[in-house]
mmCIF file of C-alpha atoms in Angstrom:
data_model
loop_
_atom_site.group_PDB
_atom_site.id
_atom_site.type_symbol
_atom_site.label_atom_id
_atom_site.label_comp_id
_atom_site.label_asym_id
_atom_site.label_seq_id
_atom_site.Cartn_x
_atom_site.Cartn_y
_atom_site.Cartn_z
ATOM 1 C CA UNK V 228 200.545 83.333 62.846
ATOM 2 C CA UNK V 229 197.880 80.701 62.051
ATOM 3 C CA UNK V 230 197.838 77.694 64.389
ATOM 4 C CA UNK V 231 197.974 74.891 61.799
ATOM 5 C CA UNK V 232 197.512 72.247 64.487
ATOM 6 C CA UNK V 233 193.834 73.240 64.763
ATOM 7 C CA UNK V 234 193.165 73.292 61.042
ATOM 8 C CA UNK V 235 190.550 70.864 59.751
ATOM 9 C CA UNK V 236 191.509 68.893 56.667
ATOM 10 C CA UNK V 237 188.770 68.237 54.129
ATOM 11 C CA UNK V 238 188.615 65.594 51.425
ATOM 12 C CA UNK V 239 186.931 66.844 48.274
ATOM 13 C CA UNK V 240 185.880 65.102 45.062
ATOM 14 C CA UNK V 241 186.126 67.384 42.012
ATOM 15 C CA UNK V 242 185.121 66.872 38.388
ATOM 16 C CA UNK V 243 188.530 66.373 36.792
ATOM 17 C CA UNK V 244 187.407 65.883 33.196
ATOM 18 C CA UNK V 245 184.143 66.060 31.278
ATOM 19 C CA UNK V 246 182.406 62.651 31.116
ATOM 20 C CA UNK V 247 181.805 61.283 27.633
ATOM 21 C CA UNK V 248 178.836 58.957 27.762
ATOM 22 C CA UNK V 249 178.728 56.968 30.987
ATOM 23 C CA UNK V 250 180.944 58.516 33.684
ATOM 24 C CA UNK V 251 184.106 56.687 34.712
ATOM 25 C CA UNK V 252 186.181 56.732 37.887
ATOM 26 C CA UNK V 253 188.865 58.679 36.000
ATOM 27 C CA UNK V 254 186.480 61.619 35.497
ATOM 28 C CA UNK V 255 186.808 62.470 39.196
ATOM 29 C CA UNK V 256 189.743 63.387 41.407
ATOM 30 C CA UNK V 257 190.050 63.265 45.195
ATOM 31 C CA UNK V 258 191.795 66.287 46.704
ATOM 32 C CA UNK V 259 192.661 67.370 50.220
ATOM 33 C CA UNK V 260 192.488 70.922 51.540
ATOM 34 C CA UNK V 261 192.832 72.836 54.797
ATOM 35 C CA UNK V 262 189.702 74.670 55.874
ATOM 36 C CA UNK V 263 190.006 78.347 56.865
ATOM 37 C CA UNK V 264 189.549 79.183 60.559
ATOM 38 C CA UNK V 265 185.993 79.390 61.883
ATOM 39 C CA UNK V 266 185.101 83.070 62.336
ATOM 40 C CA UNK V 267 182.160 84.823 63.963
ATOM 41 C CA UNK V 268 178.882 83.439 62.635
ATOM 42 C CA UNK V 269 180.555 80.487 60.862
ATOM 43 C CA UNK V 270 180.246 76.738 61.432
ATOM 44 C CA UNK V 271 182.472 73.808 60.512
ATOM 45 C CA UNK V 272 180.599 70.638 59.590
ATOM 46 C CA UNK V 273 181.576 67.014 58.976
ATOM 47 C CA UNK V 274 179.601 64.852 56.549
ATOM 48 C CA UNK V 275 178.232 61.601 57.978
ATOM 49 C CA UNK V 276 176.309 60.437 54.921
ATOM 50 C CA UNK V 277 176.078 61.795 51.388
ATOM 51 C CA UNK V 278 173.656 61.459 48.503
ATOM 52 C CA UNK V 279 174.318 60.456 44.906
ATOM 53 C CA UNK V 280 171.561 61.244 42.412
ATOM 54 C CA UNK V 281 171.055 61.022 38.637
ATOM 55 C CA UNK V 282 170.769 64.831 38.258
ATOM 56 C CA UNK V 283 174.484 65.077 39.044
ATOM 57 C CA UNK V 284 175.253 63.592 35.613
ATOM 58 C CA UNK V 285 173.325 66.407 33.979
ATOM 59 C CA UNK V 286 175.135 68.985 36.111
ATOM 60 C CA UNK V 287 178.474 67.472 35.086
ATOM 61 C CA UNK V 288 177.782 68.576 31.501
ATOM 62 C CA UNK V 289 177.928 72.260 32.369
ATOM 63 C CA UNK V 290 179.773 72.772 35.662
ATOM 64 C CA UNK V 291 183.340 74.087 35.550
ATOM 65 C CA UNK V 292 186.071 71.449 35.655
ATOM 66 C CA UNK V 293 188.198 71.159 38.804
ATOM 67 C CA UNK V 294 185.233 72.200 40.967
ATOM 68 C CA UNK V 295 183.436 70.220 43.662
ATOM 69 C CA UNK V 296 180.786 67.744 42.552
ATOM 70 C CA UNK V 297 177.348 68.922 43.717
ATOM 71 C CA UNK V 298 175.183 67.059 46.171
ATOM 72 C CA UNK V 299 173.490 66.840 49.521
ATOM 73 C CA UNK V 300 174.664 65.448 52.828
ATOM 74 C CA UNK V 301 173.703 65.019 56.437
ATOM 75 C CA UNK V 302 176.473 66.693 58.426
ATOM 76 C CA UNK V 303 177.312 67.160 62.104
ATOM 77 C CA UNK V 304 178.411 70.533 63.436
ATOM 78 C CA UNK V 305 182.019 70.208 64.652
ATOM 79 C CA UNK V 306 182.626 73.846 65.567
ATOM 80 C CA UNK V 307 180.181 76.715 65.803
ATOM 81 C CA UNK V 308 180.478 80.443 66.202
ATOM 82 C CA UNK V 309 176.872 80.867 65.082
ATOM 83 C CA UNK V 310 174.058 81.476 67.563
ATOM 84 C CA UNK V 311 171.762 79.367 65.358
ATOM 85 C CA UNK V 312 173.806 76.178 65.474
ATOM 86 C CA UNK V 313 175.258 74.184 68.353
ATOM 87 C CA UNK V 314 178.123 71.706 68.278
ATOM 88 C CA UNK V 315 176.802 68.185 67.732
ATOM 89 C CA UNK V 316 173.667 69.344 65.919
ATOM 90 C CA UNK V 317 172.853 67.742 62.553
ATOM 91 C CA UNK V 318 171.955 69.609 59.393
ATOM 92 C CA UNK V 319 170.881 68.723 55.866
ATOM 93 C CA UNK V 320 172.885 70.780 53.417
ATOM 94 C CA UNK V 321 174.270 70.857 49.886
ATOM 95 C CA UNK V 322 178.014 71.621 49.912
ATOM 96 C CA UNK V 323 178.707 68.768 47.495
ATOM 97 C CA UNK V 324 181.064 65.798 47.672
ATOM 98 C CA UNK V 325 183.058 67.041 50.684
ATOM 99 C CA UNK V 326 184.033 65.366 53.949
ATOM 100 C CA UNK V 327 184.285 68.687 55.867
ATOM 101 C CA UNK V 328 183.071 72.185 55.065
ATOM 102 C CA UNK V 329 183.382 75.670 56.496
ATOM 103 C CA UNK V 330 180.000 77.337 56.129
ATOM 104 C CA UNK V 331 180.273 81.097 56.502
ATOM 105 C CA UNK V 332 177.814 83.348 58.298
ATOM 106 C CA UNK V 333 176.854 84.827 54.930
ATOM 107 C CA UNK V 334 176.144 81.406 53.436
ATOM 108 C CA UNK V 335 174.045 80.415 56.435
ATOM 109 C CA UNK V 336 172.044 83.630 56.145
ATOM 110 C CA UNK V 337 171.601 83.669 52.376
ATOM 111 C CA UNK V 338 171.383 79.935 51.775
ATOM 112 C CA UNK V 339 167.619 79.927 51.963
ATOM 113 C CA UNK V 340 165.242 77.262 53.187
ATOM 114 C CA UNK V 341 166.486 73.840 52.159
ATOM 115 C CA UNK V 342 170.159 74.848 51.934
ATOM 116 C CA UNK V 343 171.144 74.559 55.608
ATOM 117 C CA UNK V 344 168.252 73.117 57.569
ATOM 118 C CA UNK V 345 168.179 71.161 60.824
ATOM 119 C CA UNK V 346 167.753 67.432 60.323
ATOM 120 C CA UNK V 347 164.153 66.580 61.241
ATOM 121 C CA UNK V 348 163.588 64.428 64.296
ATOM 122 C CA UNK V 349 163.404 61.068 62.541
ATOM 123 C CA UNK V 350 162.664 59.034 65.698
ATOM 124 C CA UNK V 351 164.288 55.620 65.264
ATOM 125 C CA UNK V 352 164.909 55.984 61.531
ATOM 126 C CA UNK V 353 168.475 56.497 60.253
ATOM 127 C CA UNK V 354 169.769 60.012 59.651
ATOM 128 C CA UNK V 355 170.208 59.193 55.969
ATOM 129 C CA UNK V 356 166.417 59.284 55.677
ATOM 130 C CA UNK V 357 166.871 63.066 55.588
ATOM 131 C CA UNK V 358 168.512 62.633 52.180
ATOM 132 C CA UNK V 359 165.812 60.323 50.889
ATOM 133 C CA UNK V 360 162.163 59.831 51.699
ATOM 134 C CA UNK V 361 162.117 62.687 54.253
ATOM 135 C CA UNK V 362 164.376 64.889 52.159
ATOM 136 C CA UNK V 363 164.772 66.311 48.683
ATOM 137 C CA UNK V 364 163.761 63.093 46.830
ATOM 138 C CA UNK V 365 160.684 62.779 49.034
ATOM 139 C CA UNK V 366 159.641 66.350 48.334
ATOM 140 C CA UNK V 367 160.327 65.778 44.632
ATOM 141 C CA UNK V 368 157.781 62.971 44.718
ATOM 142 C CA UNK V 369 155.342 64.828 46.973
ATOM 143 C CA UNK V 370 155.157 68.124 45.103
ATOM 144 C CA UNK V 371 156.034 66.898 41.615
ATOM 145 C CA UNK V 372 153.270 64.321 41.683
ATOM 146 C CA UNK V 373 150.528 65.957 43.731
ATOM 147 C CA UNK V 374 150.874 69.503 42.362
ATOM 148 C CA UNK V 375 151.413 68.668 38.680
ATOM 149 C CA UNK V 376 149.376 65.483 38.251
ATOM 150 C CA UNK V 377 146.641 66.409 40.736
ATOM 151 C CA UNK V 378 145.534 62.768 41.054
ATOM 152 C CA UNK V 379 141.966 61.822 41.881
ATOM 153 C CA UNK V 380 140.867 58.653 43.645
ATOM 154 C CA UNK V 381 140.223 55.883 41.131
ATOM 155 C CA UNK V 382 142.524 57.289 38.449
ATOM 156 C CA UNK V 383 145.309 55.271 36.826
ATOM 157 C CA UNK V 384 148.892 56.375 37.478
ATOM 158 C CA UNK V 385 152.030 55.242 35.638
ATOM 159 C CA UNK V 386 155.432 55.543 37.360
ATOM 160 C CA UNK V 387 158.707 54.500 35.763
ATOM 161 C CA UNK V 388 162.003 54.229 37.607
ATOM 162 C CA UNK V 389 159.692 52.988 40.346
ATOM 163 C CA UNK V 390 162.400 51.314 42.427
ATOM 164 C CA UNK V 391 164.344 54.559 42.835
ATOM 165 C CA UNK V 392 164.113 56.998 45.707
ATOM 166 C CA UNK V 393 161.608 59.290 43.967
ATOM 167 C CA UNK V 394 159.663 56.709 41.985
ATOM 168 C CA UNK V 395 159.052 54.418 44.965
ATOM 169 C CA UNK V 396 157.670 57.363 46.943
ATOM 170 C CA UNK V 397 155.356 58.361 44.073
ATOM 171 C CA UNK V 398 154.002 54.806 43.887
ATOM 172 C CA UNK V 399 153.026 54.911 47.546
ATOM 173 C CA UNK V 400 151.681 58.468 47.529
ATOM 174 C CA UNK V 401 149.480 57.506 44.578
ATOM 175 C CA UNK V 402 148.114 54.558 46.567
ATOM 176 C CA UNK V 403 147.537 56.807 49.602
ATOM 177 C CA UNK V 404 145.431 58.989 47.276
ATOM 178 C CA UNK V 405 143.365 56.002 46.137
ATOM 179 C CA UNK V 406 144.813 55.536 42.655
ATOM 180 C CA UNK V 407 145.492 52.430 40.586
ATOM 181 C CA UNK V 408 149.256 52.266 40.038
ATOM 182 C CA UNK V 409 151.187 50.786 37.136
ATOM 183 C CA UNK V 410 154.937 50.763 37.747
ATOM 184 C CA UNK V 411 158.082 49.670 35.958
ATOM 185 C CA UNK V 412 161.583 48.798 37.136
ATOM 186 C CA UNK V 413 164.675 47.152 35.681
ATOM 187 C CA UNK V 414 165.022 43.799 37.461
ATOM 188 C CA UNK V 415 162.878 41.062 38.958
ATOM 189 C CA UNK V 416 164.150 41.943 42.442
ATOM 190 C CA UNK V 417 163.170 45.580 41.980
ATOM 191 C CA UNK V 418 159.776 44.630 40.581
ATOM 192 C CA UNK V 419 159.061 42.432 43.594
ATOM 193 C CA UNK V 420 159.939 45.282 45.952
ATOM 194 C CA UNK V 421 157.758 47.782 44.083
ATOM 195 C CA UNK V 422 154.898 45.292 44.172
ATOM 196 C CA UNK V 423 155.338 45.029 47.953
ATOM 197 C CA UNK V 424 154.809 48.810 48.126
ATOM 198 C CA UNK V 425 151.277 48.357 46.820
ATOM 199 C CA UNK V 426 151.602 48.869 43.061
ATOM 200 C CA UNK V 427 148.758 47.110 41.228
ATOM 201 C CA UNK V 428 150.740 46.173 38.113
ATOM 202 C CA UNK V 429 154.540 46.011 37.915
ATOM 203 C CA UNK V 430 156.629 45.071 34.878
ATOM 204 C CA UNK V 431 160.309 44.772 34.034
ATOM 205 C CA UNK V 432 160.867 47.151 31.110
ATOM 206 C CA UNK V 433 164.023 45.219 30.137
ATOM 207 C CA UNK V 434 162.144 41.973 29.505
ATOM 208 C CA UNK V 435 158.616 43.201 28.726
ATOM 209 C CA UNK V 436 157.336 45.436 25.942
ATOM 210 C CA UNK V 437 156.259 48.781 27.392
ATOM 211 C CA UNK V 438 153.538 49.018 24.764
ATOM 212 C CA UNK V 439 152.132 45.568 25.539
ATOM 213 C CA UNK V 440 152.388 46.011 29.307
ATOM 214 C CA UNK V 441 150.417 49.267 29.211
ATOM 215 C CA UNK V 442 147.895 47.892 26.749
ATOM 216 C CA UNK V 443 147.180 45.050 29.167
ATOM 217 C CA UNK V 444 147.299 47.033 32.427
ATOM 218 C CA UNK V 445 145.571 50.248 31.306
ATOM 219 C CA UNK V 446 142.929 49.404 28.688
ATOM 220 C CA UNK V 447 141.066 52.623 29.536
ATOM 221 C CA UNK V 448 144.179 54.791 29.448
ATOM 222 C CA UNK V 449 146.546 56.438 31.924
ATOM 223 C CA UNK V 450 145.435 59.593 33.710
ATOM 224 C CA UNK V 451 148.725 60.528 35.399
ATOM 225 C CA UNK V 452 152.255 59.718 34.234
ATOM 226 C CA UNK V 453 155.221 60.471 36.506
ATOM 227 C CA UNK V 454 158.276 60.229 34.275
ATOM 228 C CA UNK V 455 161.766 59.615 35.672
ATOM 229 C CA UNK V 456 163.188 57.964 32.563
ATOM 230 C CA UNK V 457 162.233 59.780 29.338
ATOM 231 C CA UNK V 458 163.483 58.579 25.956
ATOM 232 C CA UNK V 459 162.092 55.405 24.397
ATOM 233 C CA UNK V 460 159.948 54.572 27.424
ATOM 234 C CA UNK V 461 158.055 57.852 27.153
ATOM 235 C CA UNK V 462 157.749 57.479 23.379
ATOM 236 C CA UNK V 463 155.923 54.195 23.935
ATOM 237 C CA UNK V 464 153.939 55.348 26.974
ATOM 238 C CA UNK V 465 152.335 58.549 25.666
ATOM 239 C CA UNK V 466 149.920 56.852 23.230
ATOM 240 C CA UNK V 467 148.380 55.090 26.241
ATOM 241 C CA UNK V 468 147.463 58.345 27.990
ATOM 242 C CA UNK V 469 143.766 59.028 28.489
ATOM 243 C CA UNK V 470 142.245 62.265 27.222
ATOM 244 C CA UNK V 471 143.119 65.194 29.500
ATOM 245 C CA UNK V 472 145.951 63.181 31.078
ATOM 246 C CA UNK V 473 148.693 64.891 33.069
ATOM 247 C CA UNK V 474 152.412 64.181 32.656
ATOM 248 C CA UNK V 475 154.928 65.249 35.306
ATOM 249 C CA UNK V 476 158.467 65.301 33.902
ATOM 250 C CA UNK V 477 160.820 64.694 36.813
ATOM 251 C CA UNK V 478 163.847 63.198 35.084
ATOM 252 C CA UNK V 479 165.178 61.571 31.941
ATOM 253 C CA UNK V 480 167.913 59.253 33.175
ATOM 254 C CA UNK V 481 167.854 57.234 29.949
ATOM 255 C CA UNK V 482 169.210 60.295 28.099
ATOM 256 C CA UNK V 483 171.781 61.650 30.573
ATOM 257 C CA UNK V 484 174.719 59.804 29.011
ATOM 258 C CA UNK V 485 173.604 60.648 25.449
ATOM 259 C CA UNK V 486 176.194 63.021 24.012
ATOM 260 C CA UNK V 487 173.844 64.187 21.216
ATOM 261 C CA UNK V 488 172.077 66.301 23.862
ATOM 262 C CA UNK V 489 174.700 68.997 23.402
ATOM 263 C CA UNK V 490 174.713 68.829 19.599
ATOM 264 C CA UNK V 491 171.302 70.230 18.838
ATOM 265 C CA UNK V 492 169.785 66.836 17.979
ATOM 266 C CA UNK V 493 167.546 66.298 20.997
ATOM 267 C CA UNK V 494 164.419 67.811 19.406
ATOM 268 C CA UNK V 495 164.694 65.469 16.418
ATOM 269 C CA UNK V 496 164.829 62.516 18.820
ATOM 270 C CA UNK V 497 162.122 63.796 21.167
ATOM 271 C CA UNK V 498 159.594 61.272 22.484
ATOM 272 C CA UNK V 499 156.909 63.967 22.531
ATOM 273 C CA UNK V 500 154.548 63.758 19.567
ATOM 274 C CA UNK V 501 152.918 67.190 19.263
ATOM 275 C CA UNK V 502 149.921 65.829 17.381
ATOM 276 C CA UNK V 503 149.274 63.199 20.030
ATOM 277 C CA UNK V 504 149.576 65.727 22.859
ATOM 278 C CA UNK V 505 147.157 68.057 21.091
ATOM 279 C CA UNK V 506 144.536 65.458 20.174
ATOM 280 C CA UNK V 507 144.557 63.881 23.649
ATOM 281 C CA UNK V 508 144.691 67.370 25.203
ATOM 282 C CA UNK V 509 147.476 66.350 27.543
ATOM 283 C CA UNK V 510 149.159 68.615 30.042
ATOM 284 C CA UNK V 511 152.908 67.981 30.052
ATOM 285 C CA UNK V 512 155.015 69.890 32.572
ATOM 286 C CA UNK V 513 158.587 69.661 33.762
ATOM 287 C CA UNK V 514 159.734 70.859 37.165
ATOM 288 C CA UNK V 515 162.608 71.486 39.543
ATOM 289 C CA UNK V 516 161.740 70.855 43.175
ATOM 290 C CA UNK V 517 163.073 74.231 44.495
ATOM 291 C CA UNK V 518 159.889 75.681 42.966
ATOM 292 C CA UNK V 519 158.247 74.688 46.260
ATOM 293 C CA UNK V 520 161.017 75.893 48.567
ATOM 294 C CA UNK V 521 158.550 78.118 50.457
ATOM 295 C CA UNK V 522 156.536 74.978 51.297
ATOM 296 C CA UNK V 523 159.537 72.740 51.963
ATOM 297 C CA UNK V 524 158.666 71.839 55.545
ATOM 298 C CA UNK V 525 155.040 71.165 54.621
ATOM 299 C CA UNK V 526 156.244 68.345 52.403
ATOM 300 C CA UNK V 527 158.800 66.976 54.863
ATOM 301 C CA UNK V 528 156.331 66.990 57.757
ATOM 302 C CA UNK V 529 153.724 65.073 55.753
ATOM 303 C CA UNK V 530 156.298 62.591 54.444
ATOM 304 C CA UNK V 531 157.649 62.026 57.952
ATOM 305 C CA UNK V 532 154.129 61.421 59.263
ATOM 306 C CA UNK V 533 153.475 58.830 56.547
ATOM 307 C CA UNK V 534 156.780 57.092 57.320
ATOM 308 C CA UNK V 535 156.043 56.973 61.054
ATOM 309 C CA UNK V 536 152.536 55.640 60.333
ATOM 310 C CA UNK V 537 153.964 52.912 58.094
ATOM 311 C CA UNK V 538 152.202 54.262 55.001
ATOM 312 C CA UNK V 539 155.438 55.218 53.259
ATOM 313 C CA UNK V 540 158.169 52.584 53.130
ATOM 314 C CA UNK V 541 161.674 53.098 51.832
ATOM 315 C CA UNK V 542 164.868 51.254 51.085
ATOM 316 C CA UNK V 543 168.482 52.373 50.866
ATOM 317 C CA UNK V 544 171.482 51.081 48.955
ATOM 318 C CA UNK V 545 174.454 52.059 51.110
ATOM 319 C CA UNK V 546 178.069 52.325 49.967
ATOM 320 C CA UNK V 547 180.667 52.563 52.713
ATOM 321 C CA UNK V 548 183.536 55.033 52.443
ATOM 322 C CA UNK V 549 183.870 58.583 51.128
ATOM 323 C CA UNK V 550 186.518 57.340 48.714
ATOM 324 C CA UNK V 551 183.782 55.372 46.921
ATOM 325 C CA UNK V 552 181.617 58.379 45.958
ATOM 326 C CA UNK V 553 182.299 58.023 42.192
ATOM 327 C CA UNK V 554 181.677 54.264 42.307
ATOM 328 C CA UNK V 555 178.301 54.770 43.991
ATOM 329 C CA UNK V 556 177.383 57.500 41.505
ATOM 330 C CA UNK V 557 178.298 55.420 38.446
ATOM 331 C CA UNK V 558 176.281 52.547 39.879
ATOM 332 C CA UNK V 559 173.104 54.611 39.400
ATOM 333 C CA UNK V 560 173.453 54.140 35.643
ATOM 334 C CA UNK V 561 173.860 50.375 36.030
ATOM 335 C CA UNK V 562 170.712 50.131 38.126
ATOM 336 C CA UNK V 563 172.737 49.049 41.167
ATOM 337 C CA UNK V 564 170.503 50.815 43.670
ATOM 338 C CA UNK V 565 167.122 49.962 45.075
ATOM 339 C CA UNK V 566 165.634 53.026 46.704
ATOM 340 C CA UNK V 567 167.956 55.830 47.774
ATOM 341 C CA UNK V 568 171.685 55.582 47.034
ATOM 342 C CA UNK V 569 173.682 56.693 50.092
ATOM 343 C CA UNK V 570 177.390 56.886 50.860
ATOM 344 C CA UNK V 571 178.454 56.665 54.494
ATOM 345 C CA UNK V 572 181.692 58.474 55.318
#
């Protein structure tokens, strides 16, 4: 007979219905479940802080309904029957929007680097940093910018979505590498913060013409463009690229709520002018950060060093309460967050 008194109850957010356009609270449902007993090699973990990210909207287009929303968290080990994990230890993992999780021995073994990793020693910085600047968003900026754009000192770099977790890191990494940085964000408050990070020119894309801003700030053209936004912004930005420019396609948040994406119309609305790309001899490349999974710790160690040295600053927008996961997620599409969006359990 199973001793139900020792069972751990987990709260789980599932995708209850397919979002149409901007997600709503009603698209998600909060469930409760009993975790199975912890067997040999398993661990039971409790989330302490969770991440919400724009990519989750894209995943919600394809993932099965009634299944757990994806996402990362910093979790504490509650129970361990694994020789690799001790009770009280913290890990960065990706079980999704869950308060508690049983991670089996098989999952721990096959998860791969980046799936169940010890939280780096972050000194006096909050544990949530492991979901932001010293985590997946930080590595997205580190590898996606340095490997694809290959910036050289003195070159001009354009970053949009520059007040977000990834964009703000790219701005600072570009300055560390000696580049001139042009950045855009969606409010005066965000622009002021990005400017404090060292960006040379910052503009509010909601109140300023992208075309005019880039004409004024980059008269000799843009060498590297790190794109988090896509859509109309990219349509207006590409003509300002210098010959042999490099474009790193990280995200396209401006299109994630566009339902025409699944109706075969995206190519017709593409911001990428083939003739322009050819004549300027641009290199345009998209990426997913797991491409660099074998070098994961290289990125985190460098990012951590820059943070400790004060070269890489960050900000978090924190929502309290696991029950507010959908609210925090939806807020991403209203521009509610500056820096990394975090939910504390």
